[in-house]
Short mmCIF file of C-alpha atoms and ligand atoms in Angstrom, two decimals:
data_model
loop_
_atom_site.label_atom_id
_atom_site.label_comp_id
_atom_site.label_asym_id
_atom_site.label_seq_id
_atom_site.Cartn_x
_atom_site.Cartn_y
_atom_site.Cartn_z
CA UNK A 1 -0.05 0.04 -0.03
CA UNK A 2 1.34 3.43 -0.83
CA UNK A 3 1.71 5.98 1.97
CA UNK A 4 -1.20 8.19 1.01
CA UNK A 5 -3.38 5.20 0.88
CA UNK A 6 -2.06 3.84 4.24
CA UNK A 7 -2.78 7.18 5.94
CA UNK A 8 -6.28 7.40 4.47
CA UNK A 9 -6.74 3.79 5.60
CA UNK A 10 -5.70 4.52 9.06
CA UNK A 11 -7.59 7.90 9.30
CA UNK A 12 -10.84 5.73 8.39
CA UNK A 13 -10.17 3.05 11.16
CA UNK A 14 -9.75 5.96 13.69
CA UNK A 15 -12.97 7.72 12.63
CA UNK A 16 -14.96 4.29 12.76
CA UNK A 17 -13.56 3.68 16.17
CA UNK A 18 -14.51 7.10 17.59
CA UNK A 19 -17.80 7.73 15.83
CA UNK A 20 -19.32 11.37 16.78
CA UNK A 21 -15.91 12.72 17.89
CA UNK A 22 -15.65 15.35 15.30
CA UNK A 23 -13.20 17.59 16.99
CA UNK A 24 -10.76 14.46 17.49
CA UNK A 25 -11.06 13.53 14.01
CA UNK A 26 -10.38 17.13 12.73
CA UNK A 27 -7.12 17.33 14.81
CA UNK A 28 -6.00 13.66 13.80
CA UNK A 29 -6.60 14.65 9.98
CA UNK A 30 -4.48 17.70 10.46
CA UNK A 31 -1.37 15.62 11.87
CA UNK A 32 -1.97 12.88 9.46
CA UNK A 33 -1.83 14.98 6.38
CA UNK A 34 1.63 16.15 7.59
CA UNK A 35 3.17 12.80 7.80
CA UNK A 36 3.16 11.60 4.38
CA UNK A 37 6.89 12.72 3.58
CA UNK A 38 8.09 11.47 7.16
CA UNK A 39 6.52 8.15 6.60
CA UNK A 40 7.73 7.60 3.01
CA UNK A 41 11.28 8.61 4.38
CA UNK A 42 10.86 6.33 7.50
CA UNK A 43 8.96 3.14 6.73
CA UNK A 44 9.98 1.65 9.92
CA UNK A 45 7.48 3.84 11.63
CA UNK A 46 4.60 2.17 9.54
CA UNK A 47 6.13 -1.25 10.31
CA UNK A 48 6.06 -0.44 14.34
CA UNK A 49 2.27 0.88 13.84
CA UNK A 50 3.50 4.11 15.53
CA UNK A 51 0.46 6.20 13.92
CA UNK A 52 -2.14 3.68 14.91
CA UNK A 53 -0.61 3.53 18.32
CA UNK A 54 -0.26 7.24 18.76
CA UNK A 55 -3.70 7.99 17.94
CA UNK A 56 -5.37 5.63 20.49
CA UNK A 57 -5.11 6.99 24.05
CA UNK A 58 -2.97 4.68 26.30
CA UNK A 59 -5.73 5.22 28.99
CA UNK A 60 -9.10 6.98 29.16
CA UNK A 61 -11.33 7.64 32.25
CA UNK A 62 -14.65 8.77 32.58
CA UNK A 63 -16.60 9.31 35.81
CA UNK A 64 -19.39 10.48 37.61
CA UNK A 65 -19.10 13.70 39.84
CA UNK A 66 -21.85 13.94 42.34
CA UNK A 67 -22.11 17.21 44.30
CA UNK A 68 -24.60 19.69 46.03
CA UNK A 69 -25.25 23.04 44.93
CA UNK A 70 -26.21 26.06 47.45
CA UNK A 71 -29.75 25.23 47.35
CA UNK A 72 -29.28 21.76 48.66
CA UNK A 73 -29.97 20.42 45.06
CA UNK A 74 -27.95 17.24 44.03
CA UNK A 75 -26.16 18.05 40.78
CA UNK A 76 -24.29 15.24 38.61
CA UNK A 77 -21.57 16.19 36.22
CA UNK A 78 -19.33 13.94 33.91
CA UNK A 79 -15.42 14.13 34.34
CA UNK A 80 -13.04 13.01 31.90
CA UNK A 81 -9.22 12.26 31.90
CA UNK A 82 -7.58 11.02 28.57
CA UNK A 83 -4.04 9.82 29.23
CA UNK A 84 -2.70 9.83 25.81
CA UNK A 85 1.00 9.27 25.38
CA UNK A 86 3.54 8.66 27.99
CA UNK A 87 6.59 8.06 25.75
CA UNK A 88 8.34 11.35 26.71
CA UNK A 89 7.30 11.85 30.48
CA UNK A 90 4.32 11.68 32.72
CA UNK A 91 0.87 12.48 31.06
CA UNK A 92 0.80 16.40 30.81
CA UNK A 93 -2.24 18.74 30.11
CA UNK A 94 -4.99 20.89 31.35
CA UNK A 95 -8.22 20.22 32.82
CA UNK A 96 -11.41 22.09 31.33
CA UNK A 97 -14.56 22.79 33.07
CA UNK A 98 -17.09 23.90 30.24
CA UNK A 99 -20.58 22.76 29.61
CA UNK A 100 -19.34 21.66 26.00
CA UNK A 101 -16.91 19.27 27.35
CA UNK A 102 -17.43 16.01 25.85
CA UNK A 103 -14.95 12.90 25.18
CA UNK A 104 -14.26 14.03 21.58
CA UNK A 105 -13.32 17.52 22.90
CA UNK A 106 -11.03 16.00 25.57
CA UNK A 107 -9.41 13.57 23.02
CA UNK A 108 -8.71 16.26 20.56
CA UNK A 109 -7.11 18.23 23.27
CA UNK A 110 -5.10 15.30 24.52
CA UNK A 111 -4.11 14.36 20.99
CA UNK A 112 -2.73 17.92 20.35
CA UNK A 113 -1.14 17.84 23.64
CA UNK A 114 1.20 15.03 22.57
CA UNK A 115 2.81 16.99 19.84
CA UNK A 116 2.77 20.24 21.49
CA UNK A 117 4.60 18.91 24.62
CA UNK A 118 7.12 16.89 22.44
CA UNK A 119 7.85 20.40 20.49
CA UNK A 120 9.06 22.16 24.05
CA UNK A 121 11.75 19.51 24.10
CA UNK A 122 10.82 18.85 27.81
CA UNK A 123 10.10 15.42 29.28
CA UNK A 124 6.31 15.35 29.20
CA UNK A 125 3.97 13.36 27.77
CA UNK A 126 0.46 14.27 26.54
CA UNK A 127 -2.80 14.13 28.31
CA UNK A 128 -6.17 16.49 29.15
CA UNK A 129 -9.14 16.32 31.20
CA UNK A 130 -12.15 18.21 32.46
CA UNK A 131 -15.83 17.95 33.13
CA UNK A 132 -19.11 19.40 31.44
CA UNK A 133 -19.28 21.67 34.59
CA UNK A 134 -19.98 25.47 33.97
CA UNK A 135 -18.05 27.53 36.92
CA UNK A 136 -20.09 30.86 35.49
CA UNK A 137 -22.40 31.99 37.80
CA UNK A 138 -21.51 29.64 40.61
CA UNK A 139 -20.49 30.55 44.22
CA UNK A 140 -16.99 29.87 45.59
CA UNK A 141 -18.45 27.16 47.68
CA UNK A 142 -20.08 25.32 44.80
CA UNK A 143 -16.88 25.58 42.75
CA UNK A 144 -15.21 24.11 45.94
CA UNK A 145 -17.67 21.30 46.36
CA UNK A 146 -17.54 20.49 42.69
CA UNK A 147 -13.67 20.34 42.61
CA UNK A 148 -13.63 18.27 45.57
CA UNK A 149 -15.83 15.66 44.09
CA UNK A 150 -13.96 15.83 40.91
CA UNK A 151 -10.76 15.11 42.64
CA UNK A 152 -12.27 12.50 44.69
CA UNK A 153 -12.16 10.19 41.95
CA UNK A 154 -9.21 11.61 39.90
CA UNK A 155 -6.84 11.56 42.48
CA UNK A 156 -6.13 7.76 42.09
CA UNK A 157 -5.08 8.14 38.50
CA UNK A 158 -2.55 11.01 39.07
CA UNK A 159 0.89 11.56 40.55
CA UNK A 160 3.88 13.77 39.96
CA UNK A 161 5.60 10.87 37.94
CA UNK A 162 2.36 9.58 36.61
CA UNK A 163 -0.09 12.26 35.41
CA UNK A 164 0.07 16.19 36.00
CA UNK A 165 -2.89 18.27 35.06
CA UNK A 166 -3.08 22.11 34.89
CA UNK A 167 -5.74 24.72 34.23
CA UNK A 168 -7.51 25.36 30.86
CA UNK A 169 -11.00 26.92 30.23
CA UNK A 170 -12.77 27.55 33.56
CA UNK A 171 -9.93 26.20 35.51
CA UNK A 172 -7.65 28.96 36.92
CA UNK A 173 -5.93 29.73 40.19
CA UNK A 174 -9.04 29.14 42.50
CA UNK A 175 -9.86 25.72 40.99
CA UNK A 176 -6.38 24.63 41.23
CA UNK A 177 -6.10 25.47 44.59
CA UNK A 178 -9.54 23.33 45.58
CA UNK A 179 -8.24 20.60 43.67
CA UNK A 180 -4.82 20.50 45.30
CA UNK A 181 -6.58 20.42 48.64
CA UNK A 182 -8.57 17.57 47.97
CA UNK A 183 -5.60 15.63 46.48
CA UNK A 184 -3.66 16.47 49.80
CA UNK A 185 -6.49 15.54 51.87
CA UNK A 186 -7.18 12.17 50.35
CA UNK A 187 -3.38 11.23 49.92
CA UNK A 188 -2.03 12.51 52.85
CA UNK A 189 0.90 13.99 50.64
CA UNK A 190 2.20 17.53 50.13
CA UNK A 191 3.08 16.40 46.40
CA UNK A 192 3.80 19.78 44.86
CA UNK A 193 4.34 18.67 41.58
CA UNK A 194 1.18 16.54 40.94
CA UNK A 195 -0.56 20.00 39.73
CA UNK A 196 0.80 23.00 37.82
CA UNK A 197 -0.67 26.51 37.44
CA UNK A 198 -0.48 26.91 41.44
CA UNK A 199 -0.26 30.20 43.08
CA UNK A 200 3.28 31.18 43.68
CA UNK A 201 2.94 31.46 47.32
CA UNK A 202 2.67 27.68 47.53
CA UNK A 203 4.65 25.81 44.91
CA UNK A 204 3.57 27.79 41.71
CA UNK A 205 6.06 29.20 39.21
CA UNK A 206 6.38 32.94 38.52
CA UNK A 207 5.29 33.69 34.90
CA UNK A 208 2.93 30.64 34.61
CA UNK A 209 -0.07 32.75 34.77
CA UNK A 210 1.30 34.90 31.76
CA UNK A 211 3.21 32.19 29.96
CA UNK A 212 0.64 30.91 27.25
CA UNK A 213 -0.33 34.62 26.40
CA UNK A 214 3.34 35.82 26.40
CA UNK A 215 4.42 32.69 24.76
CA UNK A 216 1.95 33.23 21.75
CA UNK A 217 3.33 36.62 21.25
CA UNK A 218 6.88 35.84 21.23
CA UNK A 219 6.16 33.14 18.73
CA UNK A 220 4.22 35.70 16.65
CA UNK A 221 7.36 38.34 17.17
CA UNK A 222 9.58 35.41 15.73
CA UNK A 223 7.44 34.96 12.88
CA UNK A 224 7.20 38.65 12.12
CA UNK A 225 11.07 39.05 12.33
CA UNK A 226 11.37 36.40 9.39
CA UNK A 227 9.86 39.29 7.24
CA UNK A 228 11.76 42.07 9.01
CA UNK A 229 8.68 43.19 10.90
CA UNK A 230 7.76 43.75 14.39
CA UNK A 231 4.63 44.54 16.90
CA UNK A 232 5.85 48.24 16.93
CA UNK A 233 2.84 50.40 15.92
CA UNK A 234 0.87 47.39 14.79
CA UNK A 235 -3.06 47.02 15.33
CA UNK A 236 -3.78 43.55 16.90
CA UNK A 237 -7.16 41.66 17.46
CA UNK A 238 -7.22 39.20 20.29
CA UNK A 239 -10.26 37.04 20.81
CA UNK A 240 -11.39 35.86 24.16
CA UNK A 241 -10.69 37.58 27.45
CA UNK A 242 -9.47 34.95 29.81
CA UNK A 243 -6.12 33.76 30.83
CA UNK A 244 -4.47 33.57 27.55
CA UNK A 245 -6.10 36.81 26.07
CA UNK A 246 -5.17 38.82 28.92
CA UNK A 247 -1.56 38.06 29.05
CA UNK A 248 -1.17 38.00 25.17
CA UNK A 249 -2.65 41.60 25.21
CA UNK A 250 -0.35 42.74 28.08
CA UNK A 251 2.82 41.42 26.01
CA UNK A 252 1.57 43.11 22.60
CA UNK A 253 1.42 46.24 24.51
CA UNK A 254 4.95 45.97 26.06
CA UNK A 255 6.52 45.47 22.54
CA UNK A 256 4.85 48.49 21.05
CA UNK A 257 1.59 47.01 19.53
CA UNK A 258 -2.13 48.17 20.23
CA UNK A 259 -4.58 45.65 20.88
CA UNK A 260 -7.65 47.29 19.68
CA UNK A 261 -10.36 44.44 20.24
CA UNK A 262 -11.04 41.48 22.08
CA UNK A 263 -14.13 39.52 23.07
CA UNK A 264 -15.90 36.75 25.27
CA UNK A 265 -18.76 34.30 24.37
CA UNK A 266 -21.37 37.09 24.55
CA UNK A 267 -19.79 39.33 21.89
CA UNK A 268 -16.74 41.82 21.23
CA UNK A 269 -15.31 45.00 22.38
CA UNK A 270 -13.66 47.55 20.25
CA UNK A 271 -11.49 50.37 21.88
CA UNK A 272 -9.47 52.21 19.47
CA UNK A 273 -7.46 53.81 22.19
CA UNK A 274 -5.96 50.44 22.95
CA UNK A 275 -7.55 47.98 25.43
CA UNK A 276 -7.12 49.22 29.00
CA UNK A 277 -5.74 46.20 30.77
CA UNK A 278 -6.33 47.17 34.42
CA UNK A 279 -9.94 47.60 33.56
CA UNK A 280 -10.40 44.31 31.76
CA UNK A 281 -8.42 42.12 34.49
CA UNK A 282 -10.64 44.02 37.10
CA UNK A 283 -13.91 43.10 35.03
CA UNK A 284 -12.77 39.59 34.01
CA UNK A 285 -10.54 38.31 36.84
CA UNK A 286 -12.06 40.03 40.09
CA UNK A 287 -15.66 40.96 39.09
CA UNK A 288 -16.23 38.11 36.96
CA UNK A 289 -18.36 40.10 34.83
CA UNK A 290 -19.33 40.09 30.91
CA UNK A 291 -17.06 42.04 28.55
CA UNK A 292 -19.94 44.68 27.91
CA UNK A 293 -19.15 45.93 31.33
CA UNK A 294 -15.99 47.38 29.73
CA UNK A 295 -18.05 49.49 27.15
CA UNK A 296 -20.19 50.69 30.13
CA UNK A 297 -17.19 51.88 32.05
CA UNK A 298 -15.08 53.48 29.23
CA UNK A 299 -16.71 55.89 26.73
CA UNK A 300 -14.04 55.29 23.76
CA UNK A 301 -15.13 51.67 23.68
CA UNK A 302 -18.19 49.92 21.84
CA UNK A 303 -19.41 46.63 22.48
CA UNK A 304 -21.33 44.51 19.75
CA UNK A 305 -23.07 41.27 20.30
CA UNK A 306 -23.50 40.62 16.63
CA UNK A 307 -20.47 39.73 14.23
CA UNK A 308 -17.12 38.57 15.44
CA UNK A 309 -13.90 40.36 16.67
CA UNK A 310 -12.48 39.20 13.41
CA UNK A 311 -14.53 41.83 11.20
CA UNK A 312 -12.26 44.70 12.99
CA UNK A 313 -9.47 45.75 10.65
CA UNK A 314 -5.90 44.62 11.82
CA UNK A 315 -2.54 43.91 11.08
CA UNK A 316 -2.17 40.65 13.46
CA UNK A 317 -4.91 38.29 15.02
CA UNK A 318 -4.29 36.11 18.03
CA UNK A 319 -7.38 33.67 18.56
CA UNK A 320 -7.21 33.05 22.32
CA UNK A 321 -10.84 31.76 22.92
CA UNK A 322 -11.93 28.16 21.83
CA UNK A 323 -11.68 25.85 19.14
CA UNK A 324 -13.15 26.48 15.64
CA UNK A 325 -14.24 29.95 16.49
CA UNK A 326 -12.25 31.57 13.64
CA UNK A 327 -14.09 30.17 10.30
CA UNK A 328 -13.58 30.60 6.56
CA UNK A 329 -15.55 34.07 6.49
CA UNK A 330 -13.56 35.32 9.51
CA UNK A 331 -10.40 34.45 7.67
CA UNK A 332 -11.34 35.95 4.52
CA UNK A 333 -12.36 39.27 6.08
CA UNK A 334 -8.93 39.13 8.06
CA UNK A 335 -7.03 38.72 4.71
CA UNK A 336 -9.23 41.22 2.84
CA UNK A 337 -8.25 43.75 5.78
CA UNK A 338 -4.74 42.95 5.03
CA UNK A 339 -3.64 40.61 8.14
CA UNK A 340 0.10 39.75 8.06
CA UNK A 341 0.13 37.01 10.60
CA UNK A 342 -2.12 35.16 12.80
CA UNK A 343 -0.98 32.92 15.84
CA UNK A 344 -3.06 30.51 17.86
CA UNK A 345 -3.13 31.15 21.49
CA UNK A 346 -6.13 28.93 21.74
CA UNK A 347 -6.12 25.03 20.83
CA UNK A 348 -7.33 24.62 17.26
CA UNK A 349 -9.26 28.04 17.02
CA UNK A 350 -8.85 28.36 13.25
CA UNK A 351 -11.00 25.79 11.25
CA UNK A 352 -9.27 23.91 8.42
CA UNK A 353 -10.88 26.19 5.73
CA UNK A 354 -9.94 29.23 7.58
CA UNK A 355 -6.18 27.90 7.64
CA UNK A 356 -6.45 27.14 3.97
CA UNK A 357 -7.70 30.63 3.32
CA UNK A 358 -4.46 31.99 5.16
CA UNK A 359 -2.18 29.67 3.26
CA UNK A 360 -3.62 31.07 -0.04
CA UNK A 361 -3.43 34.58 0.90
CA UNK A 362 0.01 34.36 2.30
CA UNK A 363 -0.45 35.06 5.64
CA UNK A 364 2.01 33.80 8.24
CA UNK A 365 0.01 31.20 10.25
CA UNK A 366 1.47 29.88 13.74
CA UNK A 367 -0.55 26.71 14.86
CA UNK A 368 -1.47 26.44 18.50
CA UNK A 369 0.90 23.36 18.84
CA UNK A 370 3.50 25.53 18.36
CA UNK A 371 2.39 29.17 19.35
CA UNK A 372 0.72 28.42 22.50
CA UNK A 373 3.26 25.76 23.73
CA UNK A 374 4.67 28.25 26.18
CA UNK A 375 1.88 27.55 28.93
CA UNK A 376 2.82 23.84 29.42
CA UNK A 377 6.57 24.53 28.79
CA UNK A 378 6.13 26.90 31.85
CA UNK A 379 4.19 24.09 33.64
CA UNK A 380 7.20 21.91 32.90
CA UNK A 381 9.52 24.34 34.57
CA UNK A 382 7.05 24.60 37.70
CA UNK A 383 7.80 20.66 37.96
CA UNK A 384 11.27 21.28 37.70
CA UNK A 385 11.03 23.93 40.74
CA UNK A 386 9.02 21.67 42.77
CA UNK A 387 11.29 18.65 42.51
CA UNK A 388 14.21 20.74 43.52
CA UNK A 389 12.12 22.58 46.05
CA UNK A 390 13.24 25.76 44.61
CA UNK A 391 11.67 29.02 43.21
CA UNK A 392 13.09 30.86 40.53
CA UNK A 393 12.57 34.94 39.82
CA UNK A 394 9.92 35.95 37.21
CA UNK A 395 12.70 37.35 35.09
CA UNK A 396 14.64 33.97 34.98
CA UNK A 397 11.36 32.00 34.30
CA UNK A 398 10.42 34.44 31.80
CA UNK A 399 13.72 34.28 29.83
CA UNK A 400 13.63 30.60 29.89
CA UNK A 401 10.00 30.76 28.31
CA UNK A 402 11.25 33.39 25.58
CA UNK A 403 14.24 30.91 24.71
CA UNK A 404 11.94 28.03 24.32
CA UNK A 405 9.45 29.89 22.22
CA UNK A 406 12.40 30.98 20.15
CA UNK A 407 13.76 27.45 20.06
CA UNK A 408 9.97 25.98 18.96
CA UNK A 409 9.60 28.44 16.28
CA UNK A 410 13.26 27.71 14.86
CA UNK A 411 12.57 24.01 14.95
CA UNK A 412 9.32 24.62 12.91
CA UNK A 413 11.07 26.36 10.13
CA UNK A 414 13.94 23.83 9.95
CA UNK A 415 11.83 20.72 9.80
CA UNK A 416 9.56 22.17 7.25
CA UNK A 417 12.53 22.92 5.15
CA UNK A 418 14.05 19.45 5.95
CA UNK A 419 10.91 17.64 4.63
CA UNK A 420 10.37 19.74 1.43
CA UNK A 421 8.15 22.33 2.35
CA UNK A 422 8.33 26.26 2.81
CA UNK A 423 9.93 27.16 5.95
CA UNK A 424 6.68 29.25 6.42
CA UNK A 425 4.54 26.19 6.78
CA UNK A 426 4.60 25.93 10.52
CA UNK A 427 1.79 23.55 10.49
CA UNK A 428 3.90 20.98 8.87
CA UNK A 429 7.09 21.90 10.77
CA UNK A 430 5.34 21.48 14.24
CA UNK A 431 3.44 18.25 13.34
CA UNK A 432 6.69 16.44 11.97
CA UNK A 433 9.06 18.04 14.80
CA UNK A 434 6.58 16.56 17.64
CA UNK A 435 5.80 13.30 15.92
CA UNK A 436 9.39 12.25 15.24
CA UNK A 437 10.32 12.76 18.90
CA UNK A 438 7.48 10.91 20.19
CA UNK A 439 7.89 8.20 17.49
CA UNK A 440 11.72 7.59 18.36
CA UNK A 441 10.95 7.44 21.85
CA UNK A 442 7.88 5.02 21.24
CA UNK A 443 10.18 2.91 18.96
CA UNK A 444 12.69 2.62 21.59
CA UNK A 445 10.40 1.73 24.35
CA UNK A 446 8.73 -1.55 22.14
CA UNK A 447 5.38 -2.37 21.53
CA UNK A 448 3.72 -0.97 24.52
P1 NDP B 1 -10.27 31.03 30.06
O1 NDP B 1 -11.35 30.45 30.71
O2 NDP B 1 -9.45 31.84 31.10
O3 NDP B 1 -10.95 32.01 29.08
C1 NDP B 1 -11.41 31.39 28.02
C2 NDP B 1 -11.96 32.80 27.37
O4 NDP B 1 -12.39 32.57 25.72
C3 NDP B 1 -13.02 33.59 27.84
O5 NDP B 1 -13.15 34.84 27.63
C4 NDP B 1 -14.53 32.96 27.16
O6 NDP B 1 -15.52 33.70 27.16
C5 NDP B 1 -13.90 32.90 25.85
N1 NDP B 1 -14.72 31.96 25.12
C6 NDP B 1 -14.92 30.34 25.32
N2 NDP B 1 -15.91 30.07 24.41
C7 NDP B 1 -16.00 31.19 23.57
C8 NDP B 1 -16.80 31.28 22.43
N3 NDP B 1 -17.48 30.26 21.91
N4 NDP B 1 -16.92 32.28 21.67
C9 NDP B 1 -16.11 33.43 22.02
N5 NDP B 1 -15.40 33.09 23.36
C10 NDP B 1 -15.47 32.27 23.92
O7 NDP B 1 -9.48 30.08 29.30
P2 NDP B 1 -7.90 30.07 28.71
O8 NDP B 1 -7.72 31.34 28.41
O9 NDP B 1 -7.00 29.27 29.97
O10 NDP B 1 -8.13 29.05 27.44
C11 NDP B 1 -8.40 29.91 26.12
C12 NDP B 1 -7.67 28.94 25.00
O11 NDP B 1 -6.38 28.96 25.25
C13 NDP B 1 -8.29 27.43 25.13
O12 NDP B 1 -8.47 27.08 23.60
C14 NDP B 1 -7.35 26.59 25.89
O13 NDP B 1 -7.15 25.34 25.54
C15 NDP B 1 -5.93 27.38 25.20
N6 NDP B 1 -4.84 27.06 26.04
C16 NDP B 1 -4.81 27.54 27.47
C17 NDP B 1 -3.74 27.31 28.08
C18 NDP B 1 -3.30 28.15 29.42
O14 NDP B 1 -2.30 27.98 29.94
N7 NDP B 1 -4.57 28.41 30.16
C19 NDP B 1 -2.41 26.76 27.45
C20 NDP B 1 -2.59 26.36 26.35
C21 NDP B 1 -3.61 26.43 25.22
P3 NDP B 1 -16.82 33.54 28.29
O15 NDP B 1 -16.26 34.00 29.60
O16 NDP B 1 -17.91 34.16 27.87
O17 NDP B 1 -16.86 32.10 28.31
#
């Protein structure tokens, strides 16, 4: 069978075996499309069944999460942990609490995580988890009880050398605190390295909160530099207003750019003066309100519940909200308005059709696997600090992050060229670099 037919055959098997898991199919399809030149050069990976093994999780756990709300009503959610691949290290990847969470979404995230984690060059495998629980509008007491119920099942699968979760959508410092407290209570162990994204005061790393957003901007900065350009004076649009978005905005402003629009799931906000980050953080992080509150507080801003943030003309776009939020029409609008570069702060925010529009339009496109790898890389730095019972300064940690992002960027370009593509093909470069590292480790470890 020729390589193309082999890949199609494997993809067909995966789709049949995981019926209804659309996002997972999409993520697998994107990686498999990149692998043709690798498998042609290395038939030993085909003989060893690497692709088939890599696309089947080593283990997946689904469990009931029963808890009691403030009115005394018993609630039941579904929890997930997909331990995808441990060839390079313990399973590593965040927990997402959002009503849309289902097995297909957790699997797509876990699958992407394998390649992303490998790209960082650190000793971490890939995994992901979460629950279909919506923390929005819930009291702190309800969130705590939910987190305790969730960890009461999850703890038996975790360990600093086994599986190390972190935050993601709906899981920030508050949730990590409750999860860690329950893990400690059940196991009677102060195992700092079992969760990352902890507050600095008790085992967290400086710069972890900022890492994904900052890292995405560093990656975009590297992409711009290949064309002799920079963020200075650029108009930038960011989607979302959560952890990744807020710190992407902060770093763009530090590099001389101006973020003029951002969003949440209720709509988007334009402020031609540049987003006032203190106000945004107060609304989203302290008051936990909708983004429209920003426009109520600042006369230069306008809020729109219709259309998308990508309708706003800009030089760079950083999608930092959620999967498949940037579609073909959005990409076409961005290209029409002259966008130079798009870097994914979120996981798979651009649909395949949107990515194709960017490719045809000559737009520099940084896929999430590479562009948002700074978050998990800094989580691995947090694990290093925990293992050494050490705390590095903000500056030291941020400079490690910046170096990692430069390296990820350089490797994507180098691999793309090695495998016959244009160096600007970051999708191919990221997928192949990650694949090779994991495939070599899997080969060395035998059929397991
Ligand atoms: P947060 O929960 O902090 O923020 C998510 C943001 O996205 C919120 O502003 C939310 O708005 C918005 N959002 C969610 N769904 C939609 C939607 N359908 N349309 C528009 N906006 C939406 O999550 P994070 O910032 O941590 O994560 C954002 C993305 O980055 C995710 O894809 C995540 O997987 C990825 N990522 C995160 C990392 C991290 O370190 N946190 C690491 C690597 C990737 P609302 O409040 O209205 O729901």
